[in-house]
Coordinates of C-alpha atoms in Angstrom, one line a residue:
X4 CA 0.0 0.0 0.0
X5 CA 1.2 3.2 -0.8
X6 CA -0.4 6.3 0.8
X7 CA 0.2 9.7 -0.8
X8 CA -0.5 13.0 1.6
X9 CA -2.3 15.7 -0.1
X10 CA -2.0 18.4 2.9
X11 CA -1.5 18.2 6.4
X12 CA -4.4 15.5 7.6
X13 CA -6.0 14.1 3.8
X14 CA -4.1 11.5 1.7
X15 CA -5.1 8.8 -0.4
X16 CA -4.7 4.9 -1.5
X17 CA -5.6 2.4 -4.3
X18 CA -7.2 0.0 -3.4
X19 CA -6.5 -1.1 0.3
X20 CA -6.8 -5.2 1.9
X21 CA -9.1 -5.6 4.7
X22 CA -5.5 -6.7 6.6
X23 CA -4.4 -3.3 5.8
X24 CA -6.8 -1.4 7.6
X25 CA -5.1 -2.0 11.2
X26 CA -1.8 -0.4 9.5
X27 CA -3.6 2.9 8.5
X28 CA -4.9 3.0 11.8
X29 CA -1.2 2.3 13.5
X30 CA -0.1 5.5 11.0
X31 CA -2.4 8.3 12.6
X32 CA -5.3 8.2 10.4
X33 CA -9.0 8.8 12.1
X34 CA -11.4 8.2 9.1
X35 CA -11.5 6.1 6.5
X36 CA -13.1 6.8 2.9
X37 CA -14.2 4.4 0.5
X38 CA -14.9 6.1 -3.0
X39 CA -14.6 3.1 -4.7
X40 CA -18.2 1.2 -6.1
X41 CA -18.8 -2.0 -4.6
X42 CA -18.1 -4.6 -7.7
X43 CA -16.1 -3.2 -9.7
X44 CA -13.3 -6.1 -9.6
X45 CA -13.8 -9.3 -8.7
X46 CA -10.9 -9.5 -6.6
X47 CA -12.0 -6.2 -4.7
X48 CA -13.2 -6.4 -0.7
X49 CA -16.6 -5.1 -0.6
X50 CA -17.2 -2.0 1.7
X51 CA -19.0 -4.2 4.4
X52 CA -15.5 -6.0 4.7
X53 CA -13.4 -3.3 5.3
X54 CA -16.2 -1.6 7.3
X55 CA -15.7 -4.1 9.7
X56 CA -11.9 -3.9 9.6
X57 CA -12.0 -0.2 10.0
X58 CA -14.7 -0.2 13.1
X59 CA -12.3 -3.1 14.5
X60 CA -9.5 -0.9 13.9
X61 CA -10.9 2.2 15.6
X62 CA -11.5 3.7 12.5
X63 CA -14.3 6.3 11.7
X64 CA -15.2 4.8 8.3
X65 CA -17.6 6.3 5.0
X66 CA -18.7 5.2 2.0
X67 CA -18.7 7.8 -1.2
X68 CA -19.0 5.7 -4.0
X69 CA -18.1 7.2 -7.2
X70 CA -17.7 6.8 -10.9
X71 CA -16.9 8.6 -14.1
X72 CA -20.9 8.8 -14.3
X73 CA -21.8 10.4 -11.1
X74 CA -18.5 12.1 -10.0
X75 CA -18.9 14.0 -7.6
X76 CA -21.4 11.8 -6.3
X77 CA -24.6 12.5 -4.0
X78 CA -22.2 12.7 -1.0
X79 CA -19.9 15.6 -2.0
X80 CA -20.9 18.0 0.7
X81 CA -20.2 15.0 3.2
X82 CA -16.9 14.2 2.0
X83 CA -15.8 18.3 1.9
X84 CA -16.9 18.4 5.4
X85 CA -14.2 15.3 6.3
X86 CA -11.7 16.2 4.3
X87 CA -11.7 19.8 5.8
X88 CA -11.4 18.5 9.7
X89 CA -7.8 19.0 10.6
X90 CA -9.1 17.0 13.7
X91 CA -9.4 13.9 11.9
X92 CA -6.9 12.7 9.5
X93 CA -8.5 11.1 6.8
X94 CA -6.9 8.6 4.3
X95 CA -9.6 8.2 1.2
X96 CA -9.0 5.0 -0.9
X97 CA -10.4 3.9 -4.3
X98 CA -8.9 1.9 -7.3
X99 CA -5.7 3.9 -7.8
X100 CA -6.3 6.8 -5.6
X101 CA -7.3 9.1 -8.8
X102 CA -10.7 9.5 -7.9
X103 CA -10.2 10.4 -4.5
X104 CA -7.4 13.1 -5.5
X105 CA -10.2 14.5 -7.8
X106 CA -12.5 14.9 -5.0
X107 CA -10.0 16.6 -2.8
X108 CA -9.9 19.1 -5.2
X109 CA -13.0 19.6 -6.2
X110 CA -14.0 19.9 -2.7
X111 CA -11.7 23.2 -2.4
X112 CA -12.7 26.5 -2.5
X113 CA -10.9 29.3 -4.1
X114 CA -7.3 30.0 -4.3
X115 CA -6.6 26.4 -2.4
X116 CA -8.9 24.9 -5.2
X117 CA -5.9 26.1 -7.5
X118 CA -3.3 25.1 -5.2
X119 CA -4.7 21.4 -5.1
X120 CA -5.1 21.5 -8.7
X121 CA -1.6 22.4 -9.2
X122 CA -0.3 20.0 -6.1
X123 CA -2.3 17.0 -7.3
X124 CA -1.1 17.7 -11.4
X125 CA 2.3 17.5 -9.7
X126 CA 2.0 14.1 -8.1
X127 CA 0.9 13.0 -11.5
X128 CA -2.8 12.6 -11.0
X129 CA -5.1 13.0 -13.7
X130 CA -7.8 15.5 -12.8
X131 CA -10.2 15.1 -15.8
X132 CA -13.1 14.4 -13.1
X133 CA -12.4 17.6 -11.9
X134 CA -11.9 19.8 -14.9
X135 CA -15.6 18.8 -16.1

């Protein structure tokens, strides 16, 4: 798993095991965000799984689901509101981390709206989500 920090207290995942859920909590992290669709690999835990890891784990946990279709999803409001609690680190996890790094930003307002653009472009994320 590799976990890549987009400020202070937000960072995100690809896909994360159900065994790695006790090691997220180990690193710091309060809440946990699933933005990936139940289904959409076979091989995939669904979010039941690794709500059950997570609540074992201590772990606040969500589920956002979001695709291509629906970005930003019903829930945006709900996920701005967790990613802008400095109180509780959150790591956000789908299938390579993309769509949670376009939710980050399009969850900013302003000037740090263009200063996540331009941090997230920089880790190499694709933010067509985002730009529609």
């Amino acid at each position: 798993m590799q976990i890549v920090k987009l400020n202070e207290h937000v960072a995100v995942s690809a896909q994360i095991s159900t065994d790695e859920v006790a090691v997220i909590a180990d690193a710091g992290f309060k809440v946990l965000v699933n933005n990936r669709p139940d289904g959409e690999a076979p091989d995939q835990p669904t979010s039941e799984q690794i709500a059950a890891a997570a609540e074992a784990a201590g772990l606040e946990y969500h589920y956002f689901p979001v695709n291509a279709l629906n970005f930003p999803g019903p829930d945006a409001a709900a996920m701005a509101a967790l990613l802008n609690d400095p109180d509780k680190p959150v790591l956000a996890f789908c299938r390579s981390g993309t769509r949670c790094t376009n939710l980050w930003v399009a969850t900013r307002e302003g000037q740090e709206r263009e200063q996540a653009w331009q941090h997230a472009r920089a880790l190499g994320y694709d933010l067509s989500l985002v730009r529609r």
